[in-house]
GROMACS .gro file of N, CA, C and O in nm:
model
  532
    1UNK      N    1   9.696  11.043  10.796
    1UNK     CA    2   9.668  11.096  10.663
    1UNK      C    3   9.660  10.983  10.561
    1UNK      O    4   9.581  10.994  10.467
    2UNK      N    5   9.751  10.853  10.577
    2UNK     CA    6   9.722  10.748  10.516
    2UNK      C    7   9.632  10.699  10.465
    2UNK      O    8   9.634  10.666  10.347
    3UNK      N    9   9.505  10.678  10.564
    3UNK     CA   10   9.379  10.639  10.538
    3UNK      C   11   9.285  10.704  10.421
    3UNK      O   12   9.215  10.652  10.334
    4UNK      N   13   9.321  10.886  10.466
    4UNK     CA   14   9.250  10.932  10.409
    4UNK      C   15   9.281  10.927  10.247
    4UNK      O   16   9.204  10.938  10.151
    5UNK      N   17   9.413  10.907  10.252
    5UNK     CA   18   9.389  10.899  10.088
    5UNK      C   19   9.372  10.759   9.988
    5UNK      O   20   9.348  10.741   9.868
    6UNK      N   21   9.397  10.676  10.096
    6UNK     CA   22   9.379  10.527  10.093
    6UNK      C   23   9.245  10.551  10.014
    6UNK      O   24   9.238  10.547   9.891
    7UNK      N   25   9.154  10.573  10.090
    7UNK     CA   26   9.004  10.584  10.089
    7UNK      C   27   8.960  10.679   9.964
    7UNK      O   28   8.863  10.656   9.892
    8UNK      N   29   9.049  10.789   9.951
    8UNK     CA   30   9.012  10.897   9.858
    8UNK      C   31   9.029  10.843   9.737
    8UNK      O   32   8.944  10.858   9.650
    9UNK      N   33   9.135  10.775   9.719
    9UNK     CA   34   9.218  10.687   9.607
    9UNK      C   35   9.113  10.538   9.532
    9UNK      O   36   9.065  10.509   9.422
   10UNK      N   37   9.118  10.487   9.647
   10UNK     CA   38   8.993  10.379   9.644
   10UNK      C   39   8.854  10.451   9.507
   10UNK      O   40   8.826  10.423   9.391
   11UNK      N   41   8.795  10.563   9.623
   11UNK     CA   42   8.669  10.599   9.576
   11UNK      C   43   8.726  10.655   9.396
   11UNK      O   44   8.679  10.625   9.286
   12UNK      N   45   8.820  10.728   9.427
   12UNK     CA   46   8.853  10.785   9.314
   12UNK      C   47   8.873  10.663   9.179
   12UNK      O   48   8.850  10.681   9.060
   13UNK      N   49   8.905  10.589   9.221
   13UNK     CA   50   8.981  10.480   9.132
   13UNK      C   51   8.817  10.383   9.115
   13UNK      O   52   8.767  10.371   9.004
   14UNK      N   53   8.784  10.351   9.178
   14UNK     CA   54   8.608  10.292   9.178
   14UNK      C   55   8.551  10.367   9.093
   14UNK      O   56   8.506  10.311   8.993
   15UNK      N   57   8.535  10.527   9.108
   15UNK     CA   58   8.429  10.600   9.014
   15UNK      C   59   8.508  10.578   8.900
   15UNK      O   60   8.442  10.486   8.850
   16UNK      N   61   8.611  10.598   8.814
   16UNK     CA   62   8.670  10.659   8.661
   16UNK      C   63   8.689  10.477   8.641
   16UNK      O   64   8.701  10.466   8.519
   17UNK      N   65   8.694  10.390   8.678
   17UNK     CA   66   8.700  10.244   8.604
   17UNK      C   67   8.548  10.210   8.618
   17UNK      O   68   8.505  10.121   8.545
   18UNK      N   69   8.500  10.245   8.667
   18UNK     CA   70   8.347  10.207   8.725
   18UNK      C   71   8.248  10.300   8.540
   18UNK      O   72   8.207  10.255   8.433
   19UNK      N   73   8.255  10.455   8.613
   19UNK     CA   74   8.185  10.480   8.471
   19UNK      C   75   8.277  10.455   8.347
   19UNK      O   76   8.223  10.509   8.250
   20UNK      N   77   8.390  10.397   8.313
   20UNK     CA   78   8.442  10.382   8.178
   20UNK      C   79   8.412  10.225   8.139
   20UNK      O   80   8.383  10.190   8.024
   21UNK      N   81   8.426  10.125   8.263
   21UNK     CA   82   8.420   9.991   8.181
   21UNK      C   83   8.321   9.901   8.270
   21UNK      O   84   8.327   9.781   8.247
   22UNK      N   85   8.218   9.949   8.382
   22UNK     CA   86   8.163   9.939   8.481
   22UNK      C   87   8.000   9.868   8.383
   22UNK      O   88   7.911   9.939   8.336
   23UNK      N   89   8.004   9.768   8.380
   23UNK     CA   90   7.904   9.654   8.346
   23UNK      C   91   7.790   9.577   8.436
   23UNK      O   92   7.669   9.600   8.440
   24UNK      N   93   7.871   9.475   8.508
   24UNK     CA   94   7.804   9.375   8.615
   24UNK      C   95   7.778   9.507   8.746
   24UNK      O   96   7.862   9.583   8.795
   25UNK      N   97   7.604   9.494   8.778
   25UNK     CA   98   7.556   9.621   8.903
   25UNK      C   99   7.640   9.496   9.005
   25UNK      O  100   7.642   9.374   8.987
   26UNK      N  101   7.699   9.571   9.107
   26UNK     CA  102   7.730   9.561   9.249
   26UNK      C  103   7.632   9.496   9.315
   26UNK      O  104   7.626   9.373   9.320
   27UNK      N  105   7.544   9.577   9.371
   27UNK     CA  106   7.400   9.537   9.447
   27UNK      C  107   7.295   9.657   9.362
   27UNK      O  108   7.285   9.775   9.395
   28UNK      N  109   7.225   9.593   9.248
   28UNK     CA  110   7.156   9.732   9.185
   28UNK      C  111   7.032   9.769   9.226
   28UNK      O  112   6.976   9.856   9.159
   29UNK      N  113   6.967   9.716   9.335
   29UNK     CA  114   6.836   9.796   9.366
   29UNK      C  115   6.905   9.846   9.537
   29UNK      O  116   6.833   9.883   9.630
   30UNK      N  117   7.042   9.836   9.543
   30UNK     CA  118   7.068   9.928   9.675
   30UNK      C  119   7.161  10.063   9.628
   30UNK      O  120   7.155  10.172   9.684
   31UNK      N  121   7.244  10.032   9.521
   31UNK     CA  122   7.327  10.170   9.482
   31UNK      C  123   7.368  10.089   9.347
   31UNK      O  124   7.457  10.005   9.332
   32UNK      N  125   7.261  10.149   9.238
   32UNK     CA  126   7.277  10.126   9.140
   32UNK      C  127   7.369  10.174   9.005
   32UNK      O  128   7.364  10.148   8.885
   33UNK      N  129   7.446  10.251   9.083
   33UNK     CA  130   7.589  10.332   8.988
   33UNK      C  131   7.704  10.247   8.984
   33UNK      O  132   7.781  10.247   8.889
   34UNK      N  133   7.723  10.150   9.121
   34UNK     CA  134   7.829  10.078   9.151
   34UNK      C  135   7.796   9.983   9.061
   34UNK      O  136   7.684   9.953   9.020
   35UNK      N  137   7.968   9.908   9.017
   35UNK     CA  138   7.964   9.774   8.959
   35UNK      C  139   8.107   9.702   9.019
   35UNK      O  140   8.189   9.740   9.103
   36UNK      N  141   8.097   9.592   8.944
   36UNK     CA  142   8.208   9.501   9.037
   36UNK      C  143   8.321   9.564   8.966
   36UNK      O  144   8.430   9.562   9.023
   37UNK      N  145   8.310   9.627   8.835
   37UNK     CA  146   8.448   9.672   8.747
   37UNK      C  147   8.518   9.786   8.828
   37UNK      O  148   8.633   9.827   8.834
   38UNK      N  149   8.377   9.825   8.901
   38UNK     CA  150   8.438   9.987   8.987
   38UNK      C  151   8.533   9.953   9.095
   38UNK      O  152   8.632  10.023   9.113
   39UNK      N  153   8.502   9.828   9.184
   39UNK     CA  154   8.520   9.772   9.269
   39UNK      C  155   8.695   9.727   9.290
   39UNK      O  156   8.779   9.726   9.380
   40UNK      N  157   8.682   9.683   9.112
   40UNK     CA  158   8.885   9.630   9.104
   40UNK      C  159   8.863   9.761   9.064
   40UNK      O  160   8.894   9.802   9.176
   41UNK      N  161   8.846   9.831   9.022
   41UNK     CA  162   8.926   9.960   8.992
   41UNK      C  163   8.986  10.022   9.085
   41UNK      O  164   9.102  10.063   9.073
   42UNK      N  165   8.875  10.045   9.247
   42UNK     CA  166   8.927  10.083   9.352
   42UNK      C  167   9.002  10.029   9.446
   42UNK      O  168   9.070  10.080   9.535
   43UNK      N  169   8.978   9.888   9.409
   43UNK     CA  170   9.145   9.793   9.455
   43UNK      C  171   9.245   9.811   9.451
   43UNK      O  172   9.325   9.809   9.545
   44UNK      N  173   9.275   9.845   9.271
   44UNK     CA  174   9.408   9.837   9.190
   44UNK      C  175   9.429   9.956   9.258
   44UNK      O  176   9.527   9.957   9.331
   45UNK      N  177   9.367  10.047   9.253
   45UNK     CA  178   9.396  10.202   9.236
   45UNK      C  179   9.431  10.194   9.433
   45UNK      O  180   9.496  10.297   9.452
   46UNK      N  181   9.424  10.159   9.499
   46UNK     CA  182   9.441  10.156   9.654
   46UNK      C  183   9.557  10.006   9.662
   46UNK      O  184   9.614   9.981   9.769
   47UNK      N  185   9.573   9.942   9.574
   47UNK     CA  186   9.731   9.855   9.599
   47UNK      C  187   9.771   9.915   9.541
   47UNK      O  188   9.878   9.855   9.532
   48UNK      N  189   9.788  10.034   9.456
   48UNK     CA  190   9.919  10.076   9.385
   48UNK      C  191   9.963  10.203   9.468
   48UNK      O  192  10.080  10.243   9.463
   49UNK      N  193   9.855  10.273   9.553
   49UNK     CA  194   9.928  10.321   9.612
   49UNK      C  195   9.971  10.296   9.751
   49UNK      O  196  10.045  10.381   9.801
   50UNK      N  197   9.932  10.180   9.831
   50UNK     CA  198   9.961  10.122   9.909
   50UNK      C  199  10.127  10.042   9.902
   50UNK      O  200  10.197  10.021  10.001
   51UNK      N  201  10.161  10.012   9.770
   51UNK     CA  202  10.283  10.001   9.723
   51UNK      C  203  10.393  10.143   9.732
   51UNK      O  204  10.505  10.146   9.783
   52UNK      N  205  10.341  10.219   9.687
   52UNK     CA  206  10.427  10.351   9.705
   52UNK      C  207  10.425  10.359   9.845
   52UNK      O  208  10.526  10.338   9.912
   53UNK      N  209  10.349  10.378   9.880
   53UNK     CA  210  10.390  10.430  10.014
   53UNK      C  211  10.488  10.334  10.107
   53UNK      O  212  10.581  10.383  10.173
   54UNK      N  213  10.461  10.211  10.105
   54UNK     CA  214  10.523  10.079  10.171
   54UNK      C  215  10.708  10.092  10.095
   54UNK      O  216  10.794  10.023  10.150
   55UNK      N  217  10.743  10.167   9.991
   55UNK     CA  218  10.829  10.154   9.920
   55UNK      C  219  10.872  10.263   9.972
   55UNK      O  220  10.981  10.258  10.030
   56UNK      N  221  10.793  10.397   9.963
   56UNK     CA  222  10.874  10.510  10.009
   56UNK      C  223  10.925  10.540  10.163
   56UNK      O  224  11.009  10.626  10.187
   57UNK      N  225  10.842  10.429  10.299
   57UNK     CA  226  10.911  10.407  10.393
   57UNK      C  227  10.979  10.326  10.412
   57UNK      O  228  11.017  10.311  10.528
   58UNK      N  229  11.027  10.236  10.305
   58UNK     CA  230  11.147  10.134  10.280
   58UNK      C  231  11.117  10.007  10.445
   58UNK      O  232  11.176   9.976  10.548
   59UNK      N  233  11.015   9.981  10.385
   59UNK     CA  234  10.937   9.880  10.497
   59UNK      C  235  11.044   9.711  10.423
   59UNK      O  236  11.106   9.683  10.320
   60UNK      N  237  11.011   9.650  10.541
   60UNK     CA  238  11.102   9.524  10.477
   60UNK      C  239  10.932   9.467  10.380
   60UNK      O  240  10.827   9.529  10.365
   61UNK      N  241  10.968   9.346  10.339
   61UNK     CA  242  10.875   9.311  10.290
   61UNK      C  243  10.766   9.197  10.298
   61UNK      O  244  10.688   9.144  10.219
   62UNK      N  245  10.810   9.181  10.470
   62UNK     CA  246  10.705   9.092  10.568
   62UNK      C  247  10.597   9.247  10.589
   62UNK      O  248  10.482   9.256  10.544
   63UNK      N  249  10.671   9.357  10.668
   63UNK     CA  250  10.585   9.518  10.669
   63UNK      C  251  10.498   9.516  10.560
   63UNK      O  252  10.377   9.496  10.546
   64UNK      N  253  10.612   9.548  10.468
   64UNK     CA  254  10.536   9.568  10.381
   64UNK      C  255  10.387   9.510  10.282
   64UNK      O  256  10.293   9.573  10.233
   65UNK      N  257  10.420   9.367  10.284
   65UNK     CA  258  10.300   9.304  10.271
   65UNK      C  259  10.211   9.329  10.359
   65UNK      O  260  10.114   9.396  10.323
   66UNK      N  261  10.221   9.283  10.492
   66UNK     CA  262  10.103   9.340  10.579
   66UNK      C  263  10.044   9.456  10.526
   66UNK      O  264   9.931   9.444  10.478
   67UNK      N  265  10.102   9.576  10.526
   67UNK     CA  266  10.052   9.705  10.486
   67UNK      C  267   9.971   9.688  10.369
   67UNK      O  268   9.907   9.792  10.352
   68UNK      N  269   9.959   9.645  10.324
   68UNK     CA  270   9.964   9.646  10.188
   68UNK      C  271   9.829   9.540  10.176
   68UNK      O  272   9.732   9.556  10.101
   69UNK      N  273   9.852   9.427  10.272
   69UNK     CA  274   9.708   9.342  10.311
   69UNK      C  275   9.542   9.441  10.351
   69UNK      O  276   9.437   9.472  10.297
   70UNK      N  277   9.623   9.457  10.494
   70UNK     CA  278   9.559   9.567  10.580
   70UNK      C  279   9.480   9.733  10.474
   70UNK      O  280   9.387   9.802  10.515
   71UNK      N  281   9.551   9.753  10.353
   71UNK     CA  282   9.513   9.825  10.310
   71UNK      C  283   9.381   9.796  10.213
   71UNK      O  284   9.275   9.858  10.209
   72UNK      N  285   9.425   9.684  10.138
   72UNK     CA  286   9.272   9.625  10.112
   72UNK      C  287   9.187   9.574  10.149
   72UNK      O  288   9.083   9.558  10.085
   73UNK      N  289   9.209   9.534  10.263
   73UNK     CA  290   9.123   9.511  10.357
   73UNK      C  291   9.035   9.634  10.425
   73UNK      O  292   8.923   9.592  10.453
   74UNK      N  293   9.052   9.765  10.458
   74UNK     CA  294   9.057   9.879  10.477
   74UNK      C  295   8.950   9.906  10.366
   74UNK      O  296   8.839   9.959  10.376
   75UNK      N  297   9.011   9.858  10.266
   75UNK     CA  298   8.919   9.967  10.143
   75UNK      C  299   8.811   9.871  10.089
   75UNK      O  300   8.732   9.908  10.002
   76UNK      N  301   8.807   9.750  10.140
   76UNK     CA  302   8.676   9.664  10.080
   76UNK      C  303   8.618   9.677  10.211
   76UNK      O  304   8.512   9.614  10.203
   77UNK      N  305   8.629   9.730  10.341
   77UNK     CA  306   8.521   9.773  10.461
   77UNK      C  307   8.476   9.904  10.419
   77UNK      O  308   8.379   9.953  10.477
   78UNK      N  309   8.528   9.962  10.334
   78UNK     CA  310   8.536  10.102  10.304
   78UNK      C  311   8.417  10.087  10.247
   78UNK      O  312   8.321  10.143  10.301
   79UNK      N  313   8.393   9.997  10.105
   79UNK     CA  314   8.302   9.992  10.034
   79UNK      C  315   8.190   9.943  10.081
   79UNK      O  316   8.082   9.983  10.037
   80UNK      N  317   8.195   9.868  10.160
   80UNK     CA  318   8.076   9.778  10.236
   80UNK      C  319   8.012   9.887  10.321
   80UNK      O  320   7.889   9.884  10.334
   81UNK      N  321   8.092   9.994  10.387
   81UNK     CA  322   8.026  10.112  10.441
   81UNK      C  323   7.934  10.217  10.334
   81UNK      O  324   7.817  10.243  10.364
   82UNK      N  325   7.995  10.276  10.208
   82UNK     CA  326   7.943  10.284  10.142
   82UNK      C  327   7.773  10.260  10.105
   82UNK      O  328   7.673  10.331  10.106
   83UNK      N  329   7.806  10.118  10.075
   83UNK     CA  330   7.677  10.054  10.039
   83UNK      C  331   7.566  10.051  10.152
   83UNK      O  332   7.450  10.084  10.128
   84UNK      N  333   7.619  10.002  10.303
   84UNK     CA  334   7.531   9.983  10.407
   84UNK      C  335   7.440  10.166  10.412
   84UNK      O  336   7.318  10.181  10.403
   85UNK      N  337   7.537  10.274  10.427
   85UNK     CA  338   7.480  10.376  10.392
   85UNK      C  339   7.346  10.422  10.262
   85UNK      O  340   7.252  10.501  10.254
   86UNK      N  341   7.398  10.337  10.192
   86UNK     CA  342   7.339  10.331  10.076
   86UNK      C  343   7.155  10.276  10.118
   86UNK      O  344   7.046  10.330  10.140
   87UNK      N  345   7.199  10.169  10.112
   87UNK     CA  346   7.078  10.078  10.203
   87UNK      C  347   7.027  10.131  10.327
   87UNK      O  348   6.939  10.063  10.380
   88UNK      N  349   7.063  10.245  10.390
   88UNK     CA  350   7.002  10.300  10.511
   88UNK      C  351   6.898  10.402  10.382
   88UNK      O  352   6.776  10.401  10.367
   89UNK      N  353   6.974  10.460  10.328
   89UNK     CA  354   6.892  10.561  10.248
   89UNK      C  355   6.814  10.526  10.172
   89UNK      O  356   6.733  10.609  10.130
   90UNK      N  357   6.811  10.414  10.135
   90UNK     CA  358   6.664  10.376  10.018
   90UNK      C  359   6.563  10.285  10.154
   90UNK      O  360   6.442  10.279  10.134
   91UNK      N  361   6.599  10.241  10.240
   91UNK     CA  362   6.492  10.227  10.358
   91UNK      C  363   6.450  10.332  10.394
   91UNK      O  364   6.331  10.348  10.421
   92UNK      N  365   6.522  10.407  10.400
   92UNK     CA  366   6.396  10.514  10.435
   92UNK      C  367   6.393  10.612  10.335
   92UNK      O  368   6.366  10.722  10.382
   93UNK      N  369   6.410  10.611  10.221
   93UNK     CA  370   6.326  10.661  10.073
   93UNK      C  371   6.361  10.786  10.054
   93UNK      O  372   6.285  10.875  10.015
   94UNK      N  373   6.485  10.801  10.082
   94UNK     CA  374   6.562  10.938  10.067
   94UNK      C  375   6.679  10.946   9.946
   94UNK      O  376   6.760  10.854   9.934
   95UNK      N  377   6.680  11.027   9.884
   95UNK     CA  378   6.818  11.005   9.767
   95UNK      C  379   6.905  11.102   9.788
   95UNK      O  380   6.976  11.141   9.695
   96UNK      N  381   6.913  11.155   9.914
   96UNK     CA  382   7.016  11.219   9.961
   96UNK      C  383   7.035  11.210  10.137
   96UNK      O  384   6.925  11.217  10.191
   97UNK      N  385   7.132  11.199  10.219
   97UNK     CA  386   7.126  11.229  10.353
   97UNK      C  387   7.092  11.374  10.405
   97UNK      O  388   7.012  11.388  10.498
   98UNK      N  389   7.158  11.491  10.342
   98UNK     CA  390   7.109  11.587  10.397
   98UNK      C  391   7.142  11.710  10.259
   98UNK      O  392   7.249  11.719  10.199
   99UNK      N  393   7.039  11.778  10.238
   99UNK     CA  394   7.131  11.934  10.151
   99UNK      C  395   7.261  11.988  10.194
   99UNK      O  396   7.284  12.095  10.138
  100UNK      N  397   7.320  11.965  10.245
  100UNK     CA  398   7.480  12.059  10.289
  100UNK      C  399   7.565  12.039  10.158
  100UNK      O  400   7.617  12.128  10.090
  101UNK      N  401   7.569  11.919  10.140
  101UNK     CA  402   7.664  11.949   9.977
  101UNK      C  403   7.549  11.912   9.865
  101UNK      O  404   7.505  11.797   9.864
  102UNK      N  405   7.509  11.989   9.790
  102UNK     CA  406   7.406  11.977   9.742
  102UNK      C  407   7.489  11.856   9.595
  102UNK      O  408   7.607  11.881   9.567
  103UNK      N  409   7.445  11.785   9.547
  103UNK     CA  410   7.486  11.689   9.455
  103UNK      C  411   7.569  11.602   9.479
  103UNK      O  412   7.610  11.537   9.383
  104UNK      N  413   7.618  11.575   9.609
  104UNK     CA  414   7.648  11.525   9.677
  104UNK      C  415   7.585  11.382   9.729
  104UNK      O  416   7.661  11.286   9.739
  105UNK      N  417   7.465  11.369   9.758
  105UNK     CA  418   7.428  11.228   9.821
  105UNK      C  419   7.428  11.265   9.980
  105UNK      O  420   7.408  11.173  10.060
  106UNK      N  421   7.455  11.443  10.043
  106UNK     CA  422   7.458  11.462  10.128
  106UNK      C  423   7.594  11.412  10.232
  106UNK      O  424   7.689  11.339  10.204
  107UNK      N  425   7.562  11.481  10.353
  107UNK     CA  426   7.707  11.443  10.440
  107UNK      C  427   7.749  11.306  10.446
  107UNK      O  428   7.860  11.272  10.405
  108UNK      N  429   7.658  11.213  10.502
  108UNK     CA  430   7.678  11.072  10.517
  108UNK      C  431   7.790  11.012  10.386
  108UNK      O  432   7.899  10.962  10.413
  109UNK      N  433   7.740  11.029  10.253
  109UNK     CA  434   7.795  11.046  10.162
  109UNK      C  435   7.957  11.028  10.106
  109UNK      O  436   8.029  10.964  10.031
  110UNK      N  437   7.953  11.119  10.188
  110UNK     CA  438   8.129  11.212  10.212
  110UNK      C  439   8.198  11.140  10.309
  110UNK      O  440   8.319  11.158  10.312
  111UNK      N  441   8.143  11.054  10.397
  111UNK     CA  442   8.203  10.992  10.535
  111UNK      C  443   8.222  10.853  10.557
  111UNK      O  444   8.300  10.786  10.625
  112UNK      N  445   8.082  10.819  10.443
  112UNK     CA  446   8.047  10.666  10.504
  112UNK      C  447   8.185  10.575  10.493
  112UNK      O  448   8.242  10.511  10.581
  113UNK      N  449   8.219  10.596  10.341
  113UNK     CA  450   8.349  10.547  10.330
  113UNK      C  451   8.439  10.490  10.488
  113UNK      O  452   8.460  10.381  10.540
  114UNK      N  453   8.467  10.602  10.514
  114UNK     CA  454   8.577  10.659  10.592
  114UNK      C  455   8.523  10.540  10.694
  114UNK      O  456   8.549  10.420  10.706
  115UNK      N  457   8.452  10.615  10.746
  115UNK     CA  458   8.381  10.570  10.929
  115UNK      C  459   8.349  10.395  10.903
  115UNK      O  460   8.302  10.327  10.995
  116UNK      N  461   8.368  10.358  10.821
  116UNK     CA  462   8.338  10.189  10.826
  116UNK      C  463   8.511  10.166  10.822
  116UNK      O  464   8.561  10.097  10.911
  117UNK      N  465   8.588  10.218  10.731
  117UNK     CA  466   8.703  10.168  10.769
  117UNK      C  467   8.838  10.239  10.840
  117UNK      O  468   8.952  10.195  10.833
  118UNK      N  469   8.800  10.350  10.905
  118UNK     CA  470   8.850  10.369  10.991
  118UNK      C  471   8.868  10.281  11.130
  118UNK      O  472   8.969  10.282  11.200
  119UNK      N  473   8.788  10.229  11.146
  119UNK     CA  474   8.791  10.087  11.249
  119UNK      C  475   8.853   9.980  11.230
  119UNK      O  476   8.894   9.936  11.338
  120UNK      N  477   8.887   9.901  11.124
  120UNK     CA  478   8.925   9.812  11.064
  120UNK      C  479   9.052   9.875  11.086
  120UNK      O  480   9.124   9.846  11.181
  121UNK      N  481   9.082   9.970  10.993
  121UNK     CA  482   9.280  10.039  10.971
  121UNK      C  483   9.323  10.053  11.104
  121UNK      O  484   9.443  10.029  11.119
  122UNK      N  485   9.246  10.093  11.229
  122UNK     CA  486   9.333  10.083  11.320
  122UNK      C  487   9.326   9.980  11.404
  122UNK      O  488   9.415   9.991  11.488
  123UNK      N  489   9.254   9.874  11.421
  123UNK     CA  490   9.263   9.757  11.443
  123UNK      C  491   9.388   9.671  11.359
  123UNK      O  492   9.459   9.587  11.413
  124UNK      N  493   9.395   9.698  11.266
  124UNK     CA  494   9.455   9.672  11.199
  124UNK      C  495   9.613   9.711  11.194
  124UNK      O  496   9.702   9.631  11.163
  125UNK      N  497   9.631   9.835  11.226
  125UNK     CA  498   9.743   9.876  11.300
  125UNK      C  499   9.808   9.835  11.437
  125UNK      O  500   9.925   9.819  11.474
  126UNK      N  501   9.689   9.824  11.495
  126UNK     CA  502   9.711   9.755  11.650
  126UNK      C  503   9.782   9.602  11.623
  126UNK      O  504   9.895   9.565  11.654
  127UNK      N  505   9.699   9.544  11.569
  127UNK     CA  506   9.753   9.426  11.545
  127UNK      C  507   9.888   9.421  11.470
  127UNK      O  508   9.966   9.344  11.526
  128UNK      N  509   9.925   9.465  11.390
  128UNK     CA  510  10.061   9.493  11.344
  128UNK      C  511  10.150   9.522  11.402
  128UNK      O  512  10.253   9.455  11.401
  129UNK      N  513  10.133   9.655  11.486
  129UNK     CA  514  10.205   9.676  11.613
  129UNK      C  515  10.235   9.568  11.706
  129UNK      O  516  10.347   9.551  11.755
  130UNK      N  517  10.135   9.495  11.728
  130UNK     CA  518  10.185   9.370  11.827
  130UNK      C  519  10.259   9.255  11.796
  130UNK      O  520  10.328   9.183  11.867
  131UNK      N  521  10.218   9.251  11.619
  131UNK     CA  522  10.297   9.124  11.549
  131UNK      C  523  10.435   9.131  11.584
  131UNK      O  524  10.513   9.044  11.622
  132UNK      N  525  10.451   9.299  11.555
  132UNK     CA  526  10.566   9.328  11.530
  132UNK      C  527  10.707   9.307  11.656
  132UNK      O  528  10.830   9.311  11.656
  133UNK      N  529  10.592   9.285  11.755
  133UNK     CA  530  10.727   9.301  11.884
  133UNK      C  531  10.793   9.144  11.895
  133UNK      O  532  10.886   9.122  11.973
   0.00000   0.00000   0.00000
């Protein structure tokens, strides 16, 4: 469940710093809403709660840093999925993946996030796990 809100948190925290103080485009002829302001927004907003959580399982604070590494790390593959999605869809000249959520940007949309750093977080876990023995 971690991830998912890792990720939810991220996006969430990217969009509301992004449209309030969101200036310098990201990549603007691939997803031209993004900016780099959105980008720390969804940082800050994914280390602060990467902090809570590392605090509320009273991790030491070798754990805890890791976690806390691993989590931004997690959420800047997150974004890079994002975008690569992004860039699949203006190659092939579509401004949505599919009608199912209509205003949406379609399913892909809703996932890309996820599915780029879902790989990373548990690699990333693995490796932690092993540090750890």
């Amino acid at each position: 469940m971690y991830i998912l809100f890792l990720i939810w948190v991220a996006d969430s925290g990217a969009y509301f710093v992004g449209r309030k103080y969101g200036r310098r485009k990201l990549v603007a002829n691939v997803s031209p809403g993004k900016s780099w302001e959105g980008v720390i927004g969804g940082l800050i907003s994914s280390l602060l709660l990467s902090i809570v959580v590392v605090s509320f399982l009273g991790l030491s604070l070798q754990q805890g840093g890791l976690v806390v590494v691993l989590s931004l790390v997690t959420v800047w593959f997150s974004i890079m999925g994002d975008l690569l999605e992004s860039l699949f869809k203006r190659y092939a000249g579509l401004k949505d993946s599919s009608q199912l959520i209509p205003g949406h940007g379609g399913v892909l949309d809703r996932i890309d996030s996820l599915t780029s750093a879902a790989p990373i977080f548990l690699l990333g876990l693995l490796w932690l796990e092993r540090v750890a023995r």
